[in-house]
PDB file of C-alpha atoms in Angstrom:
ATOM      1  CA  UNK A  17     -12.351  21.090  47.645  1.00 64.00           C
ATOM      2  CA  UNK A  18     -12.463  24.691  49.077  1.00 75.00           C
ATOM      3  CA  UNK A  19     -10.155  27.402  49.278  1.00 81.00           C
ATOM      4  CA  UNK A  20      -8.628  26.183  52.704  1.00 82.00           C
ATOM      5  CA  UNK A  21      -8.153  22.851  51.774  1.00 79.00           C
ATOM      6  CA  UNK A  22      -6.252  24.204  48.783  1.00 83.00           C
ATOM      7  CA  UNK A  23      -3.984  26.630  50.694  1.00 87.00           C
ATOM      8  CA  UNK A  24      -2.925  23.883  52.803  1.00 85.00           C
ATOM      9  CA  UNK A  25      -1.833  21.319  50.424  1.00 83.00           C
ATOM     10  CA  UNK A  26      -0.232  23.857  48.320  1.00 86.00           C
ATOM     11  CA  UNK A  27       1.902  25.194  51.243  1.00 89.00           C
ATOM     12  CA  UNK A  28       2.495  21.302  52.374  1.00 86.00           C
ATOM     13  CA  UNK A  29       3.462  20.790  48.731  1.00 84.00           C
ATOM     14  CA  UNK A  30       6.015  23.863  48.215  1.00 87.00           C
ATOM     15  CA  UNK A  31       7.568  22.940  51.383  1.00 88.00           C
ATOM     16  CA  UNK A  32       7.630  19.426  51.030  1.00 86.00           C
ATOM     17  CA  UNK A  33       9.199  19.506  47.388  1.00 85.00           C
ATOM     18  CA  UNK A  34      12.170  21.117  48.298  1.00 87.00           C
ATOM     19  CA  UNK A  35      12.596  20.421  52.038  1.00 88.00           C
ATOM     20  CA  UNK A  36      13.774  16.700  51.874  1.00 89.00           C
ATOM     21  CA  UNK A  37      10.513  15.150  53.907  1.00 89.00           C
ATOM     22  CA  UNK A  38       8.524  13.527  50.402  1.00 86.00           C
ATOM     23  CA  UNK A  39       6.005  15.789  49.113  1.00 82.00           C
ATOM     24  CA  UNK A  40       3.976  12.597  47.595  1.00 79.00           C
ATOM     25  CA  UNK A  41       3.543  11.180  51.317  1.00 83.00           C
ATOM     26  CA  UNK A  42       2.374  14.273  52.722  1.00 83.00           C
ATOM     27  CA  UNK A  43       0.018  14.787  50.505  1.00 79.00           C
ATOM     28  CA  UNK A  44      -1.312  11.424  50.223  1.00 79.00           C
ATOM     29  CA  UNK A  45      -1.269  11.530  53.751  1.00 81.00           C
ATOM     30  CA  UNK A  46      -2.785  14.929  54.061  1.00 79.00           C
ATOM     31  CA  UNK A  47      -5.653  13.845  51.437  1.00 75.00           C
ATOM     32  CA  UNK A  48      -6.329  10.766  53.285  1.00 75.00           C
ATOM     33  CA  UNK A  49      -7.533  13.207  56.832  1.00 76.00           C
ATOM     34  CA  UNK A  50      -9.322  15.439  54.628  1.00 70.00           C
ATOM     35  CA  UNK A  51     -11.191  12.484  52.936  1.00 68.00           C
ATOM     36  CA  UNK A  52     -10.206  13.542  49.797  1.00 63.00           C
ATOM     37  CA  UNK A  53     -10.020  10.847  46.773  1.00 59.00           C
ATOM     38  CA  UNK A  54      -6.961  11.204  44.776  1.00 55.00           C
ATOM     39  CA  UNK A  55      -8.008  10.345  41.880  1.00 54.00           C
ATOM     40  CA  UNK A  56     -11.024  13.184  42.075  1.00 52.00           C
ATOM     41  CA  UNK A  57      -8.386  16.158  42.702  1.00 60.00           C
ATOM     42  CA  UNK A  58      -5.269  14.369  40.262  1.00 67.00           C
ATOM     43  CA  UNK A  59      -5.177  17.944  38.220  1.00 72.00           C
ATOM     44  CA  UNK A  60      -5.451  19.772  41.475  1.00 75.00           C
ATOM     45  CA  UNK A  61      -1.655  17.497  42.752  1.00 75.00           C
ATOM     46  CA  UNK A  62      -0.257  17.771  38.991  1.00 78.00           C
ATOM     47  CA  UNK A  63      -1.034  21.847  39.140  1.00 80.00           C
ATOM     48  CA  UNK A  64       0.600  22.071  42.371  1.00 83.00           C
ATOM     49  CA  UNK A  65       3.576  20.323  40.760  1.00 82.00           C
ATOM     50  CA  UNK A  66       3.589  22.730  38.424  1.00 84.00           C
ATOM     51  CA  UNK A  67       3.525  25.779  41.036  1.00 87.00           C
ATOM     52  CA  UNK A  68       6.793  23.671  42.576  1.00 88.00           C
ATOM     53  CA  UNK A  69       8.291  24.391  39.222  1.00 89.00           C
ATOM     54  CA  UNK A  70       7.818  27.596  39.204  1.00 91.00           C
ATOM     55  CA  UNK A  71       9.728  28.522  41.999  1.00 93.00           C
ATOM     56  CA  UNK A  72      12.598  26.657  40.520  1.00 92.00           C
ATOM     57  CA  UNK A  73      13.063  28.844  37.744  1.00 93.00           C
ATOM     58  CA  UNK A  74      12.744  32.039  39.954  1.00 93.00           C
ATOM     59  CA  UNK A  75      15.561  31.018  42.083  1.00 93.00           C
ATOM     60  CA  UNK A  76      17.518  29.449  39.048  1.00 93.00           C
ATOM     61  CA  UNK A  77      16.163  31.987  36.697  1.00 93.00           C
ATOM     62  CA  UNK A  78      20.015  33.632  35.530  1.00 94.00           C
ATOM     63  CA  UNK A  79      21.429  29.609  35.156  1.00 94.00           C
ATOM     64  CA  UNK A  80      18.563  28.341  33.174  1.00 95.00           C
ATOM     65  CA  UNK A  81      18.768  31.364  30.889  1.00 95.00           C
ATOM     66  CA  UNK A  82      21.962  30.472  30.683  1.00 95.00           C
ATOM     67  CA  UNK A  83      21.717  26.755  30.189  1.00 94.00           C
ATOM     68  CA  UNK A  84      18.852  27.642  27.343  1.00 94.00           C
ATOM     69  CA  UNK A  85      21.437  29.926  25.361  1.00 94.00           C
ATOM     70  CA  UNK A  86      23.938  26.925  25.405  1.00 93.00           C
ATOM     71  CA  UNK A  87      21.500  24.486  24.189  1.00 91.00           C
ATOM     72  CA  UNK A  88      21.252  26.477  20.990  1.00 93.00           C
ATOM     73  CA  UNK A  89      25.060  27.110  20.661  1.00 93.00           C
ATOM     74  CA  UNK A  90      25.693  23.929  21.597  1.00 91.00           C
ATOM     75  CA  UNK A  91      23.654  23.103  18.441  1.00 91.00           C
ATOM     76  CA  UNK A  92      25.762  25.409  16.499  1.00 92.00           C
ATOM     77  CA  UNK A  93      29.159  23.900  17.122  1.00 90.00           C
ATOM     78  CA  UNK A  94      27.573  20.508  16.525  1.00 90.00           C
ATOM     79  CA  UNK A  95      26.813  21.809  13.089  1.00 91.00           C
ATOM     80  CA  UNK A  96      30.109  23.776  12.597  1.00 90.00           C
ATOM     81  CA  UNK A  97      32.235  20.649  14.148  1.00 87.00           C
ATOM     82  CA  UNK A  98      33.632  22.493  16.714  1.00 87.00           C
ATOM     83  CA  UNK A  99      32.064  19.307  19.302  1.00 84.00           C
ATOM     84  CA  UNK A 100      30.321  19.594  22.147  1.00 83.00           C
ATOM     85  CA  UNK A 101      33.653  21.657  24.129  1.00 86.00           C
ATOM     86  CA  UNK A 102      32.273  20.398  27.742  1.00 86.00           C
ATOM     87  CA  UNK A 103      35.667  21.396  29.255  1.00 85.00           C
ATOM     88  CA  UNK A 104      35.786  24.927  27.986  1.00 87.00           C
ATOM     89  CA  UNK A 105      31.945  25.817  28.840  1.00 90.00           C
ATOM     90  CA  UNK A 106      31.547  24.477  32.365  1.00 92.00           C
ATOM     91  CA  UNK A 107      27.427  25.699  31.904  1.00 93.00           C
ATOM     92  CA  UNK A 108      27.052  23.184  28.508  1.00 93.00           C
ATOM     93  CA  UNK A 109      28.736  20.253  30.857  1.00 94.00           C
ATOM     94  CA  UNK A 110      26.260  21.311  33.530  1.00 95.00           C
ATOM     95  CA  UNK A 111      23.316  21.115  30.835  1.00 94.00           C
ATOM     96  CA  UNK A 112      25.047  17.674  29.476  1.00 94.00           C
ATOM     97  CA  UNK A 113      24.934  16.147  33.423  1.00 95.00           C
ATOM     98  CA  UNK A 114      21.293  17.288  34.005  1.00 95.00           C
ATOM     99  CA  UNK A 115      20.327  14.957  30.568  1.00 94.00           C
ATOM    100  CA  UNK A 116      22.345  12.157  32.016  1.00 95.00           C
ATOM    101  CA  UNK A 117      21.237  11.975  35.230  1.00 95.00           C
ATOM    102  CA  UNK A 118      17.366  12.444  33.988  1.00 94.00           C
ATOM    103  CA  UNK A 119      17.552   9.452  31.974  1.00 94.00           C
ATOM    104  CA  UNK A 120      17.976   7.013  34.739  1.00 93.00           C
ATOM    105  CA  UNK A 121      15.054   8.609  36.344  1.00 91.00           C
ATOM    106  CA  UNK A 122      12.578   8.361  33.660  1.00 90.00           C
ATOM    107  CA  UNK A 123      13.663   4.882  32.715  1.00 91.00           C
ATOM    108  CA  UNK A 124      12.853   3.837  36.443  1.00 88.00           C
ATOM    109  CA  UNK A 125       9.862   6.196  36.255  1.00 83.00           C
ATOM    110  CA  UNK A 126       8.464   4.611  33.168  1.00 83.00           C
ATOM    111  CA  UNK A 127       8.974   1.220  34.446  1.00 82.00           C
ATOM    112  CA  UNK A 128       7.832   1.429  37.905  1.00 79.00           C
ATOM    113  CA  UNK A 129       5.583   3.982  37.872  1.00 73.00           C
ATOM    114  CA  UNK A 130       2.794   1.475  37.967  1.00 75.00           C
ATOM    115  CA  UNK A 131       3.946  -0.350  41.274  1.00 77.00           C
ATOM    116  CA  UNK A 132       4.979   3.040  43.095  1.00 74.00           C
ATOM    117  CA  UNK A 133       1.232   4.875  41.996  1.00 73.00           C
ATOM    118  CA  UNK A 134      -0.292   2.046  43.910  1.00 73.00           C
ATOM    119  CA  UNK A 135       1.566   2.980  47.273  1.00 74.00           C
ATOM    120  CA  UNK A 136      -0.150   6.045  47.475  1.00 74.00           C
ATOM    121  CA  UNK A 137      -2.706   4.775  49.421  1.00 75.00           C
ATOM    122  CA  UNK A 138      -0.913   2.493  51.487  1.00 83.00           C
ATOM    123  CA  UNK A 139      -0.239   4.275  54.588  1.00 86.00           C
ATOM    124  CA  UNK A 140       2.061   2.121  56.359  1.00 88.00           C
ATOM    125  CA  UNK A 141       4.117   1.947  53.194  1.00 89.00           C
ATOM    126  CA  UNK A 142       4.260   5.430  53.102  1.00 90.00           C
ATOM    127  CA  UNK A 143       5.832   5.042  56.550  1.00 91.00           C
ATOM    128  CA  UNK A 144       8.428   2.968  55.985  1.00 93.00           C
ATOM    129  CA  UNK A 145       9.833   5.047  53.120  1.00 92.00           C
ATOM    130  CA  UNK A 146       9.620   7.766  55.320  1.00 93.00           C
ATOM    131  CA  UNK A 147      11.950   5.738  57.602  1.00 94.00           C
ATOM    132  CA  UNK A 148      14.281   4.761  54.575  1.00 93.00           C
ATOM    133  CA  UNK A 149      14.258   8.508  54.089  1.00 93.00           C
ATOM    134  CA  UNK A 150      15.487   9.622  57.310  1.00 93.00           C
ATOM    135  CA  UNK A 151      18.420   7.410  57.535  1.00 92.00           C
ATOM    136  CA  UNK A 152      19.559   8.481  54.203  1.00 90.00           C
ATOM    137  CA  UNK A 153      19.930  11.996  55.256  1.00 90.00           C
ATOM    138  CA  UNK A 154      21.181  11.364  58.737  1.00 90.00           C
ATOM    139  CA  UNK A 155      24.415   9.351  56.931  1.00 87.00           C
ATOM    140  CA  UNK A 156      24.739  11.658  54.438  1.00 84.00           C
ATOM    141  CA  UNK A 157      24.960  14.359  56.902  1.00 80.00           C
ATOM    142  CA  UNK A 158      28.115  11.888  58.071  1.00 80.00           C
ATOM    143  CA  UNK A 159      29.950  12.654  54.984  1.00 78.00           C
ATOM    144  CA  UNK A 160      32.733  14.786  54.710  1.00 68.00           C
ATOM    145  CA  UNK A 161      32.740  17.876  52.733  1.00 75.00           C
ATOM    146  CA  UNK A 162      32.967  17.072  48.835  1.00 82.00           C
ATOM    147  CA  UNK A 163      35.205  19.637  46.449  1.00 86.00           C
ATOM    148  CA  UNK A 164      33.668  18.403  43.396  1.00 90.00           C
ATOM    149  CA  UNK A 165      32.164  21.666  41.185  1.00 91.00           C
ATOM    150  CA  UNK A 166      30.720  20.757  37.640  1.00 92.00           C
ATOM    151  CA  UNK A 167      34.294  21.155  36.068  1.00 92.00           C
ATOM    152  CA  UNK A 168      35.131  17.726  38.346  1.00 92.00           C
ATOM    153  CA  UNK A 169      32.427  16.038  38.113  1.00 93.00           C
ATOM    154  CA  UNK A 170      31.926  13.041  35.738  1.00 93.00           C
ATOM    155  CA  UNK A 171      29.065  11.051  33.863  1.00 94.00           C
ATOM    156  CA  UNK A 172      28.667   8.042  36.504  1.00 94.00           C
ATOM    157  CA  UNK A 173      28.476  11.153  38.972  1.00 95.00           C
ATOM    158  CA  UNK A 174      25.395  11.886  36.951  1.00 94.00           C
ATOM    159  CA  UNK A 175      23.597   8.803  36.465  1.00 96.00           C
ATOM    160  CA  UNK A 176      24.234   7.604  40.145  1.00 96.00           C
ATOM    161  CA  UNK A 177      21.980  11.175  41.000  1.00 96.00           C
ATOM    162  CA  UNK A 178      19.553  10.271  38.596  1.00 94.00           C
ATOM    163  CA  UNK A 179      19.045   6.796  39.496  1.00 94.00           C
ATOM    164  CA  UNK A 180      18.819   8.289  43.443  1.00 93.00           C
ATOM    165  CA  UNK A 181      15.966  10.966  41.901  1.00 91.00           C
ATOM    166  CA  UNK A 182      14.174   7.742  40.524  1.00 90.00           C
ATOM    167  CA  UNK A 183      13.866   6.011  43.844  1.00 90.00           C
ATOM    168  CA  UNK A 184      12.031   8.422  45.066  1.00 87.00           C
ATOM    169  CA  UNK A 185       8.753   7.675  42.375  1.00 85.00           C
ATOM    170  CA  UNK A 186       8.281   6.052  45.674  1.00 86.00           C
ATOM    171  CA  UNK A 187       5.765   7.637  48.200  1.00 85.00           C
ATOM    172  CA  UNK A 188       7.475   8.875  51.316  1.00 88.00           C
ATOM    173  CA  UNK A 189      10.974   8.858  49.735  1.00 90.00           C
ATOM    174  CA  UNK A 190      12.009  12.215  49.021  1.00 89.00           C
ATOM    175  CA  UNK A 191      12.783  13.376  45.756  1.00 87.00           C
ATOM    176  CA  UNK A 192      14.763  16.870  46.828  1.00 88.00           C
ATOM    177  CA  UNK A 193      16.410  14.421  49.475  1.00 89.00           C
ATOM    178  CA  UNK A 194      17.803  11.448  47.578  1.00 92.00           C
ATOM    179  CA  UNK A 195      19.445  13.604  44.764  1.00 93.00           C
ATOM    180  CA  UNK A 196      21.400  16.023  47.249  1.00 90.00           C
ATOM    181  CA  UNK A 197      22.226  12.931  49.403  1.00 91.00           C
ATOM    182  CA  UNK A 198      23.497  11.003  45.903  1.00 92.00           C
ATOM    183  CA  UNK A 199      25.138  14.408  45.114  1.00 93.00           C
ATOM    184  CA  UNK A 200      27.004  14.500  48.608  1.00 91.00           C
ATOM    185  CA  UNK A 201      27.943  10.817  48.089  1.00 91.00           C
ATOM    186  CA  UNK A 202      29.768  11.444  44.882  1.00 92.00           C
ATOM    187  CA  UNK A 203      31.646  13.925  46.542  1.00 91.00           C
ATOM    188  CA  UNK A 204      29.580  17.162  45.044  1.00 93.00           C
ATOM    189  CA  UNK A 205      30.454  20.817  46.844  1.00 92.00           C
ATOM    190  CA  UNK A 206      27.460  20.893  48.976  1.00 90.00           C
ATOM    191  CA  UNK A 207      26.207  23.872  47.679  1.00 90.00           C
ATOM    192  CA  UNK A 208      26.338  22.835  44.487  1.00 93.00           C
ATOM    193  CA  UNK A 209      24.646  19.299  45.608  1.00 91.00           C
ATOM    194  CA  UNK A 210      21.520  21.481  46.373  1.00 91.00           C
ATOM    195  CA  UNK A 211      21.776  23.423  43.063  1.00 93.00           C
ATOM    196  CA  UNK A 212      22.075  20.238  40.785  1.00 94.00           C
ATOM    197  CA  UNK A 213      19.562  18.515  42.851  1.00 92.00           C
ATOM    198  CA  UNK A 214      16.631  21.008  42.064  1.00 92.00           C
ATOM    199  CA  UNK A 215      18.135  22.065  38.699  1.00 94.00           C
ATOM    200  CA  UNK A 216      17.182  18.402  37.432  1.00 93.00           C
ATOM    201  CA  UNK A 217      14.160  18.287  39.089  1.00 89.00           C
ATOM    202  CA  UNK A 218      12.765  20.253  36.047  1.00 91.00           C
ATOM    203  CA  UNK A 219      12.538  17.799  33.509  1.00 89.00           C
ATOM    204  CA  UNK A 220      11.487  14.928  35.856  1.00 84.00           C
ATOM    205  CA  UNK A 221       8.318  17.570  37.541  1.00 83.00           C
ATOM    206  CA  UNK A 222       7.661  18.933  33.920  1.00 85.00           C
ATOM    207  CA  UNK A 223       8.130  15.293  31.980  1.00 80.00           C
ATOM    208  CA  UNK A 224       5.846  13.759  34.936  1.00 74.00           C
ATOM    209  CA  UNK A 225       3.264  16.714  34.383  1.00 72.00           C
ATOM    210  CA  UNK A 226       3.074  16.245  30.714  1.00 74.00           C
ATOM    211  CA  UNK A 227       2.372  12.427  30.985  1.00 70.00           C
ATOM    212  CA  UNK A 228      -0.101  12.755  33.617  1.00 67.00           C
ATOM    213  CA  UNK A 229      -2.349  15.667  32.788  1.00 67.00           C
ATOM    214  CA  UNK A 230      -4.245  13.775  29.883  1.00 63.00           C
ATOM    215  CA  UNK A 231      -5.593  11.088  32.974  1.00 62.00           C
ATOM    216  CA  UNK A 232      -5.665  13.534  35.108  1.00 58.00           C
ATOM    217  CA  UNK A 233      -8.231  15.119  33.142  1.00 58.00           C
ATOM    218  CA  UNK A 234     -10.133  12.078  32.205  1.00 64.00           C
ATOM    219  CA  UNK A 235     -10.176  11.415  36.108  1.00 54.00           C
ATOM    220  CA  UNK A 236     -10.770  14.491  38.083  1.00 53.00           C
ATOM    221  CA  UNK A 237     -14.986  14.863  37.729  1.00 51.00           C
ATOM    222  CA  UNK A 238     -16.332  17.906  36.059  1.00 47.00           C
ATOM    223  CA  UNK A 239     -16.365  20.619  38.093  1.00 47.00           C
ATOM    224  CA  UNK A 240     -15.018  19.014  41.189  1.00 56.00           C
ATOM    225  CA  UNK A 241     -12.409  21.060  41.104  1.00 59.00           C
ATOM    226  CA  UNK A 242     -12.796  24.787  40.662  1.00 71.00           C
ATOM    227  CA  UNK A 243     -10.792  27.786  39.913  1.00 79.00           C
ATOM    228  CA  UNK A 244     -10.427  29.768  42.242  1.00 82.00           C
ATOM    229  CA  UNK A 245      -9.018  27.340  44.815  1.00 80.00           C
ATOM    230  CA  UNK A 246      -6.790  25.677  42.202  1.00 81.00           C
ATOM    231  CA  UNK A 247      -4.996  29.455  41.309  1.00 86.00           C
ATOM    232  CA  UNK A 248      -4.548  29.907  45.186  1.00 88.00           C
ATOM    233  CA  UNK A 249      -3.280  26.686  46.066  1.00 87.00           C
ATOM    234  CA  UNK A 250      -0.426  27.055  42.574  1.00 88.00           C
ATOM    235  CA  UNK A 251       0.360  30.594  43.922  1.00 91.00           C
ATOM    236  CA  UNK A 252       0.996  29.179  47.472  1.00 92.00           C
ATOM    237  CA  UNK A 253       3.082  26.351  45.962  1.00 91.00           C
ATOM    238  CA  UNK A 254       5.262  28.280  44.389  1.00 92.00           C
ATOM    239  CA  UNK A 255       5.758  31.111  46.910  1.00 93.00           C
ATOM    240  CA  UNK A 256       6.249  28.152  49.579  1.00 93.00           C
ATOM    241  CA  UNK A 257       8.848  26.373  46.678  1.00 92.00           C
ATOM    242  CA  UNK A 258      11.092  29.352  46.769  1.00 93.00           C
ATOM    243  CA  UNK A 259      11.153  29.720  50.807  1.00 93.00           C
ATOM    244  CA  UNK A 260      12.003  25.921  50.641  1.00 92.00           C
ATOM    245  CA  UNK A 261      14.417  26.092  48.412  1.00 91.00           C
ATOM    246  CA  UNK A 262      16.286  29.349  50.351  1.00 91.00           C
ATOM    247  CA  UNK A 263      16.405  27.256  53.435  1.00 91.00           C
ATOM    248  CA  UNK A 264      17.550  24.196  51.676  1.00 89.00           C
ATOM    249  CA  UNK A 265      20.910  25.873  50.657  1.00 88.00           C
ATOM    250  CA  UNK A 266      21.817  26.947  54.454  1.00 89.00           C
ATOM    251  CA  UNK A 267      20.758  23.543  56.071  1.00 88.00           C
ATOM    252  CA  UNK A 268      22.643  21.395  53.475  1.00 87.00           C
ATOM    253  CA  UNK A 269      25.509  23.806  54.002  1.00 83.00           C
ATOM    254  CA  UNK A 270      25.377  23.693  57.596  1.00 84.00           C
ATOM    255  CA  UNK A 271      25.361  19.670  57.482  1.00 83.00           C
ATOM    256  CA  UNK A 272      21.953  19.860  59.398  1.00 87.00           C
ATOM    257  CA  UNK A 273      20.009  17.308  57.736  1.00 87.00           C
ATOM    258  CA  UNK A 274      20.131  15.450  60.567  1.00 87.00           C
ATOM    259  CA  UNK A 275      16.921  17.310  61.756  1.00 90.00           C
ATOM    260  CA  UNK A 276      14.997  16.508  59.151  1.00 91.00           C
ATOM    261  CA  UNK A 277      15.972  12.634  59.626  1.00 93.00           C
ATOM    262  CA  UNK A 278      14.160  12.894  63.436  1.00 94.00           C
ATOM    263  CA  UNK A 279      11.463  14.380  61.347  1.00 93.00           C
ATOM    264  CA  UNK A 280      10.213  11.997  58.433  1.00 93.00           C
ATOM    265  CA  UNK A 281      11.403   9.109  61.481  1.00 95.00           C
ATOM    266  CA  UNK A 282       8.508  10.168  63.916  1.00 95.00           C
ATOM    267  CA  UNK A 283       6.434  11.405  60.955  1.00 93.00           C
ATOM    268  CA  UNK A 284       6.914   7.276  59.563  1.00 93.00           C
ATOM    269  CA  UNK A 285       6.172   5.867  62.818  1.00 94.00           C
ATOM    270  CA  UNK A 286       3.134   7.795  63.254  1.00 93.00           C
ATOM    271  CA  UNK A 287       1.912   6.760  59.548  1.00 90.00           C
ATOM    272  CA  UNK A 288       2.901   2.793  60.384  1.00 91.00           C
ATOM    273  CA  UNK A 289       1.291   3.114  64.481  1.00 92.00           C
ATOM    274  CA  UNK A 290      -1.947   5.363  62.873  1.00 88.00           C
ATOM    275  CA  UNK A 291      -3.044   2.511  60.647  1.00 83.00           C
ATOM    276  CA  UNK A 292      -2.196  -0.157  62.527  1.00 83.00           C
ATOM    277  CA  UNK A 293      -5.101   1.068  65.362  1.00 85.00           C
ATOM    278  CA  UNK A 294      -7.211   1.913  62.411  1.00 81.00           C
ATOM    279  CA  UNK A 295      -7.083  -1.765  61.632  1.00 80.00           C
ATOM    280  CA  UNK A 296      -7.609  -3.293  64.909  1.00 79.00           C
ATOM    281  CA  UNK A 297     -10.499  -0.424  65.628  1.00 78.00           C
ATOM    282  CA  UNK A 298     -11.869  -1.907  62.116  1.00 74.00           C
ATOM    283  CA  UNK A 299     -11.207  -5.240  62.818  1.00 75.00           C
ATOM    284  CA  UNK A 300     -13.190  -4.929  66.431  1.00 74.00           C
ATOM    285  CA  UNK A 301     -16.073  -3.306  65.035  1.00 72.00           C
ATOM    286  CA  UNK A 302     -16.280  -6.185  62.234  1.00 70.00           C
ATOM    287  CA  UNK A 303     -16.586  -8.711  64.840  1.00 72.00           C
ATOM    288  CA  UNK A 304     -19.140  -6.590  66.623  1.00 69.00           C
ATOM    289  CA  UNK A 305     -20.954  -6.571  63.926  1.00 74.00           C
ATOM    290  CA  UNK A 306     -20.701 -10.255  63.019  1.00 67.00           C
ATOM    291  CA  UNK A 307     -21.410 -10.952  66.834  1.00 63.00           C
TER     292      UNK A 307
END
């Protein structure tokens, strides 16, 4: 893979992380065009993952500090019996709600990662997720304006997000999407939707990283994947990430999710309508063949 093959799929996947359109199905579909196995470039997608993250903690950078310095005094009043005090330090409950809605996730991801990893090649699958996708963000653009803030919000709150974040192991359902629309559901300020929605995408792109470099490794070919174009296409990720992420906070806002449903709709058609003449063009040739 070169250096504009790289750019491209690292801009597709900053965008598409954080801009609720399924990075997974973009670049499954964008790998399928460029004839790219996925299995050949699997460090190449978790890297990019990785560039995604980055651009979490430079938007985030002042809460996570935050959230880091209340893990450790959180550890102290557990050891001086003070409790955990989630009412008096709203940024500990936010830490606490971030844990609770990421186990959900990785109990779904664990269990279904299997079934979902197969789906990445299945185009008109891809499609129809992209479908589901769009209709969950054009009804939770339908919902009224939520005035919960972490003070109000409670632990089902948090594991109906997570479980939302672990639909979308799914190809073509969006990760970014499901959690702010299961955020807006349970009544979350909308800004804050979009902040809890990519805070807790840390430990699910980081856990999913850790688990998958060691066969990505063992299944991306020596020396198929170089360098060079694997630095540019993490640097465009993450630069992408953060525009992504600045425009996710005004369109979620705004309530204009809506756009992004006509979006991933035409973009699933396409996927469903693109194979489907594939197969008939495959299926006329066969008989050609055979005739």
């Amino acid at each position: 893979m070169g250096y504009i093959e790289s750019i491209v799929l690292g801009l597709v996947q900053g965008l598409t992380e954080f801009l609720p359109v399924s990075s997974s199905g973009h670049l499954a579909l964008l790998q399928h065009f460029f004839g790219v196995r996925s299995d050949s470039v699997m460090i190449f997608t978790v890297m990019l993952h990785v560039g995604t993250l980055v651009s979490v903690f430079i938007m985030y950078r002042s809460d996570i500090w935050i959230l880091i310095k209340e893990l450790f005094l959180t550890i102290k009043d557990l050891f001086t019996g003070k409790g955990l005090r989630l009412q008096e330090r709203p940024m500990r409950k936010l830490g606490v709600m971030i844990i609770v809605a990421t186990i959900p996730t990785t109990v779904m991801g664990l269990g279904l990662n299997k079934f979902f990893e197969a789906l990445n090649t299945n185009i008109p699958a891809i499609g129809i997720a992209w479908i589901v996708t769009g209709f969950l963000l054009f009804f939770a653009d339908r919902t009224g304006d939520g005035n919960r803030n972490i003070e109000k919000m409670n632990f089902r709150n948090g594991v109906f997000i997570g479980v939302m974040q672990g639909i979308a192991i799914c190809p073509g359902i969006s990760r970014s999407g499901s959690t702010m629309v299961g955020g807006l559901l349970t009544g979350l300020e909308r800004e804050f939707a979009v902040k809890f929605a990519f805070l807790i995408s840390i430990p699910t792109i980081l856990g999913a990283a850790v688990l998958e470099i060691p066969q990505a490794l063992n299944a991306t070919a020596s020396g198929s994947m170089e360098i060079g174009p694997m630095l540019a296409g993490i640097v465009v990720a993450a630069v992408s990430g953060v525009l992504a992420i600045k425009a996710m906070i005004k369109v979620v806002v705004a309530q204009k999710l809506k756009y992004f449903s006509y979006y991933v709709w035409a973009l699933g058609i396409f996927a469903i309508v693109y194979k489907e003449v594939r197969r008939s063009e495959e299926r006329r040739v066969g008989k050609e063949c055979r005739s």
